CSV table of C-alpha atoms and ligand atoms in Angstrom, one decimal:
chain,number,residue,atom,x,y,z
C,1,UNK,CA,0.0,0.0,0.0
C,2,UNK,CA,1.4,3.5,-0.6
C,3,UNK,CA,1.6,6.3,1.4
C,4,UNK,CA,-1.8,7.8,0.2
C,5,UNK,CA,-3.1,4.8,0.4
C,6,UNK,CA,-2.3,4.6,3.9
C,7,UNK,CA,-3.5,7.8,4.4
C,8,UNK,CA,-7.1,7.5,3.1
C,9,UNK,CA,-7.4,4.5,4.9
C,10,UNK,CA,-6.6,6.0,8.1
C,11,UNK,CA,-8.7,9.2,7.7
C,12,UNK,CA,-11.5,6.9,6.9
C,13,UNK,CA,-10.8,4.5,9.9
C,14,UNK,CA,-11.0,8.3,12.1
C,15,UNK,CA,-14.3,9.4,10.4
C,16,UNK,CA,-16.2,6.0,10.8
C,17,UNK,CA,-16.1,7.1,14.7
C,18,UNK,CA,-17.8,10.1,13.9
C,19,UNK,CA,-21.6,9.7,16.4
C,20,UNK,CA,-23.0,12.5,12.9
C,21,UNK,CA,-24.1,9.3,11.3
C,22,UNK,CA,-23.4,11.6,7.7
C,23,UNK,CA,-19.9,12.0,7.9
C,24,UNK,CA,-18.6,8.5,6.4
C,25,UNK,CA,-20.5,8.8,3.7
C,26,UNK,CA,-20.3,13.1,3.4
C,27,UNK,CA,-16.7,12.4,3.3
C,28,UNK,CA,-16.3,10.0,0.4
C,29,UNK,CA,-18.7,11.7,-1.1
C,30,UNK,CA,-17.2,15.4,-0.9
C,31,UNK,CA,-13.8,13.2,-2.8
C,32,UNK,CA,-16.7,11.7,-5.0
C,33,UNK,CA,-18.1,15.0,-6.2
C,34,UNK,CA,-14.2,16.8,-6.4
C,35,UNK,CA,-13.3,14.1,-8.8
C,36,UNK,CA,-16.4,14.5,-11.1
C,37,UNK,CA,-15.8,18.3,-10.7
C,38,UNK,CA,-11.9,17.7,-11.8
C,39,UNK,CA,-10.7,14.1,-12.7
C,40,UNK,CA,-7.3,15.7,-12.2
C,41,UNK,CA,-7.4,16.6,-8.8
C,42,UNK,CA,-3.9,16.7,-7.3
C,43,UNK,CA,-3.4,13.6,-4.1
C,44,UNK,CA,-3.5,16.8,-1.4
C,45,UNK,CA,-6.5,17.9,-2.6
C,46,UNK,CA,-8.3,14.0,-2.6
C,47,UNK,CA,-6.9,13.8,0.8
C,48,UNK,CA,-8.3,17.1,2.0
C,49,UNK,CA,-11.8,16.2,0.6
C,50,UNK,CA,-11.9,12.6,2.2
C,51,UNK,CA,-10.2,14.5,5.6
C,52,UNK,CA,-11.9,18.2,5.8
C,53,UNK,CA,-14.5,17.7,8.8
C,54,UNK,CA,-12.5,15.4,10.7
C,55,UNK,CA,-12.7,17.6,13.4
C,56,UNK,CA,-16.8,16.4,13.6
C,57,UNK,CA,-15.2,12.7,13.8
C,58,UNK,CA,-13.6,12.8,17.8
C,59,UNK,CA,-16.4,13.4,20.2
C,60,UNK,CA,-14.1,14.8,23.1
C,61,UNK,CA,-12.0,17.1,21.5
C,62,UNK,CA,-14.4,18.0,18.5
C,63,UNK,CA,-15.1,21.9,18.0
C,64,UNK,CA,-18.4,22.3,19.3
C,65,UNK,CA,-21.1,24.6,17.7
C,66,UNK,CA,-22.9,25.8,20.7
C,67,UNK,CA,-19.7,27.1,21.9
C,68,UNK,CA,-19.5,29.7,19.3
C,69,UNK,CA,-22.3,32.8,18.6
C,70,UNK,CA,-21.4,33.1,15.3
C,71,UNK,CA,-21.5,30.9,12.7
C,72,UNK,CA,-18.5,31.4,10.5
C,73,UNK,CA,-16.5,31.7,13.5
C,74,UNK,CA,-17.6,28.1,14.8
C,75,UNK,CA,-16.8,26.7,11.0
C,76,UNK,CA,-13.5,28.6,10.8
C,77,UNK,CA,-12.5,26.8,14.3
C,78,UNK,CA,-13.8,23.9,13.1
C,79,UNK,CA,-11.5,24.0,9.5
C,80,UNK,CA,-8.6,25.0,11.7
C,81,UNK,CA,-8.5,22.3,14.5
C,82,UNK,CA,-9.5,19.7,11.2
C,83,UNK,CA,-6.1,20.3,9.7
C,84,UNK,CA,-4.5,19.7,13.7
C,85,UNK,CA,-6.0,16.2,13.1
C,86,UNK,CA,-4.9,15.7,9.8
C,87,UNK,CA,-1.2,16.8,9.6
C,88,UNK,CA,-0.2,13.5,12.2
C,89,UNK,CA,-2.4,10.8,10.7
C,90,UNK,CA,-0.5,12.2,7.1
C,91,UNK,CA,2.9,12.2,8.4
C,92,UNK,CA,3.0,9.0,10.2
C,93,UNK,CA,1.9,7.3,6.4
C,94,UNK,CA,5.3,9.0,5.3
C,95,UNK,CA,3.3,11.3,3.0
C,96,UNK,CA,5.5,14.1,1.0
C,97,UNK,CA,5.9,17.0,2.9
C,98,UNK,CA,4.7,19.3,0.7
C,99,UNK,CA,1.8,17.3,0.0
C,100,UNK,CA,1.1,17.3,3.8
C,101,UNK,CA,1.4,21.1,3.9
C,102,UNK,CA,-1.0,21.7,0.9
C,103,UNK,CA,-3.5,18.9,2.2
C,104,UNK,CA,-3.6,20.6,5.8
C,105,UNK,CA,-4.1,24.1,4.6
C,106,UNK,CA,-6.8,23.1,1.8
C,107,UNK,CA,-8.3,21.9,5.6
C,108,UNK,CA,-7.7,24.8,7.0
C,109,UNK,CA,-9.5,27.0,4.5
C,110,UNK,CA,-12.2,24.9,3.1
C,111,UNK,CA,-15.4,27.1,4.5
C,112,UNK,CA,-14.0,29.6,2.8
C,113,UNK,CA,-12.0,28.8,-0.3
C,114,UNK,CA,-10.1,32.2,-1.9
C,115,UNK,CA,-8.0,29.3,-4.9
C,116,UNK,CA,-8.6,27.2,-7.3
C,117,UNK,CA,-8.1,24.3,-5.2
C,118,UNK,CA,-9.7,25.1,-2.2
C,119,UNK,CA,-12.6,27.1,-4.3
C,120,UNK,CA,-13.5,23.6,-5.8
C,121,UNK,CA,-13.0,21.7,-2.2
C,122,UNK,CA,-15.7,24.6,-1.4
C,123,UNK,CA,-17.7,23.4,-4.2
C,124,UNK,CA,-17.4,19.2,-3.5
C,125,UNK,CA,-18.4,19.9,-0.1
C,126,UNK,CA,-21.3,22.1,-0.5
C,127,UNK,CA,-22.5,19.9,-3.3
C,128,UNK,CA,-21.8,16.7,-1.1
C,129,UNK,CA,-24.0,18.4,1.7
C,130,UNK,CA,-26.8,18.5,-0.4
C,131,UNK,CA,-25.9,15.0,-2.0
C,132,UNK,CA,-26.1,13.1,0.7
C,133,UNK,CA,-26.6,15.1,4.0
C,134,UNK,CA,-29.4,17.3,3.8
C,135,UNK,CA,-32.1,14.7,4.1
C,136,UNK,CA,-30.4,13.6,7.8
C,137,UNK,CA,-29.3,16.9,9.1
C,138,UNK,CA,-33.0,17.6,8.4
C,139,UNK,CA,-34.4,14.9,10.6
C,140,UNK,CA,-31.9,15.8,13.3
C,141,UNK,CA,-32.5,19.6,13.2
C,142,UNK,CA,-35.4,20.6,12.2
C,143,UNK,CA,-36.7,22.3,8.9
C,144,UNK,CA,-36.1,26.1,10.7
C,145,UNK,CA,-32.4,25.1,11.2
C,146,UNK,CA,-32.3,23.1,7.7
C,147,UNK,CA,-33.0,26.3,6.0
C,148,UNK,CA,-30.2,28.4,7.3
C,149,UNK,CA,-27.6,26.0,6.8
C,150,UNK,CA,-29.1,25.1,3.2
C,151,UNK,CA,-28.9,28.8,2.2
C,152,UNK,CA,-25.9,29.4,3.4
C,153,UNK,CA,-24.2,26.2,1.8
C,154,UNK,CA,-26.3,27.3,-1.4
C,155,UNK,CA,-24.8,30.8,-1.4
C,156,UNK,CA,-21.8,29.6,-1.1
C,157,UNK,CA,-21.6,27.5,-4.5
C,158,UNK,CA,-20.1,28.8,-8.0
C,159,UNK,CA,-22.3,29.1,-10.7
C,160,UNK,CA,-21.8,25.7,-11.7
C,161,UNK,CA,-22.1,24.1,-8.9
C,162,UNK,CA,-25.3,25.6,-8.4
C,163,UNK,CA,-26.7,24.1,-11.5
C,164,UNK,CA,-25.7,20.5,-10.4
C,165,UNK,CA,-27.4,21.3,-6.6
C,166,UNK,CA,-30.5,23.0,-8.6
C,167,UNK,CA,-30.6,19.3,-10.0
C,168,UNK,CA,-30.9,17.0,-7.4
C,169,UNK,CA,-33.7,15.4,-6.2
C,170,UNK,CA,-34.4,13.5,-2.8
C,171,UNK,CA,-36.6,10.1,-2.2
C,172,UNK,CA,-38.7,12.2,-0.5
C,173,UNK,CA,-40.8,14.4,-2.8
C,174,UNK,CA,-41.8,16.9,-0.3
C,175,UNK,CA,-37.8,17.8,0.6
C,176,UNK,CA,-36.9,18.1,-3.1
C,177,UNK,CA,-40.1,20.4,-3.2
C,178,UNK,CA,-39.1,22.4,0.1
C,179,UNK,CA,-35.3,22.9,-1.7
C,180,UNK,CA,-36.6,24.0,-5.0
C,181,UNK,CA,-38.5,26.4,-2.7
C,182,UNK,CA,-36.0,27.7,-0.6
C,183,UNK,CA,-33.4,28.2,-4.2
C,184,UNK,CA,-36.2,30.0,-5.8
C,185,UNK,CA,-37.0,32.7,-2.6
C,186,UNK,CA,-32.7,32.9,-2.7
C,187,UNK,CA,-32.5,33.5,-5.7
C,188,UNK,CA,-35.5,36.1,-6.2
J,1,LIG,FE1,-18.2,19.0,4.8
């Protein structure tokens, strides 16, 4: 096995003991979307994909949203103590420094983007949460809470990756109705 290899199969080993029961699947996802978004993706930025809310993975030491007032604030604390997590489990698979550098900051700065690289990290992710996450996050929190974090992941896509989010549907008719909804009032 080689050292990305090793790498990916650690991070995923971390995020299965995440108690958000979307994360596994959000994660692989997120890499999922960022290779249909660019085949050519670069191995720190498939590692940062798979790895970028690893924080949410380790109940004890995970950043913790009530902690914070404001939302960007929580995420950007989040990002930061994500790329903590990461830089060990990278290093330990004998992972090229540079690669380990670029992996950890793509972490670091993937609420907010501000590159190419970490713009389409922004744009796996986002995607990803409406992919695959939005249906649970739903049935955790509540449609009140749902909304803000859908419109804020929404404003936060490129123009093309607001066409592909525009597209998808859920099993359940009435949450791909109360999406199309909530795009439409956005955008209007
Ligand atoms: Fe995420």
């Amino acid at each position: 096995m080689d050292n990305i290899d090793c790498a990916k199969q650690k991070i995923r080993a971390v995020i299965a003991g995440s108690r958000v029961p979307e994360d596994p699947r959000h994660a692989d996802n997120t890499l999922e979307w960022l290779l249909r978004l660019e085949p050519n993706s670069g191995e720190a930025l498939q590692l940062a994909a798979l790895a970028h809310d690893i924080d949410r993975a380790i109940e004890e030491i995970k950043v913790r949203r009530a902690d914070f007032d404001d939302y960007d604030i929580f995420k950007a604390a989040h990002a930061r103590h994500g790329a903590e997590l990461l830089r060990p489990i990278l290093t330990a698979c004998g992972v090229a420094r540079d690669i380990v550098d670029e992996a950890c900051r793509l972490v670091e700065v993937h609420e907010v983007g501000g590159d190419p690289s970490s713009d389409l990290l922004k744009d796996a992710d986002s995607i990803s949460y409406f992919d695959v996450n939005l249906p649970l996050y739903y049935q955790r929190e509540g449609w009140a809470e749902t909304k803000r974090r859908s419109l804020w992941g929404y404003r936060r896509l490129s123009a093309r990756a607001r066409k592909i989010v525009e597209n998808i549907g859920y099993e359940e008719e009435a949450m791909t109705r109360l999406l199309r909804k909530l795009i439409h009032e956005s955008i209007h």
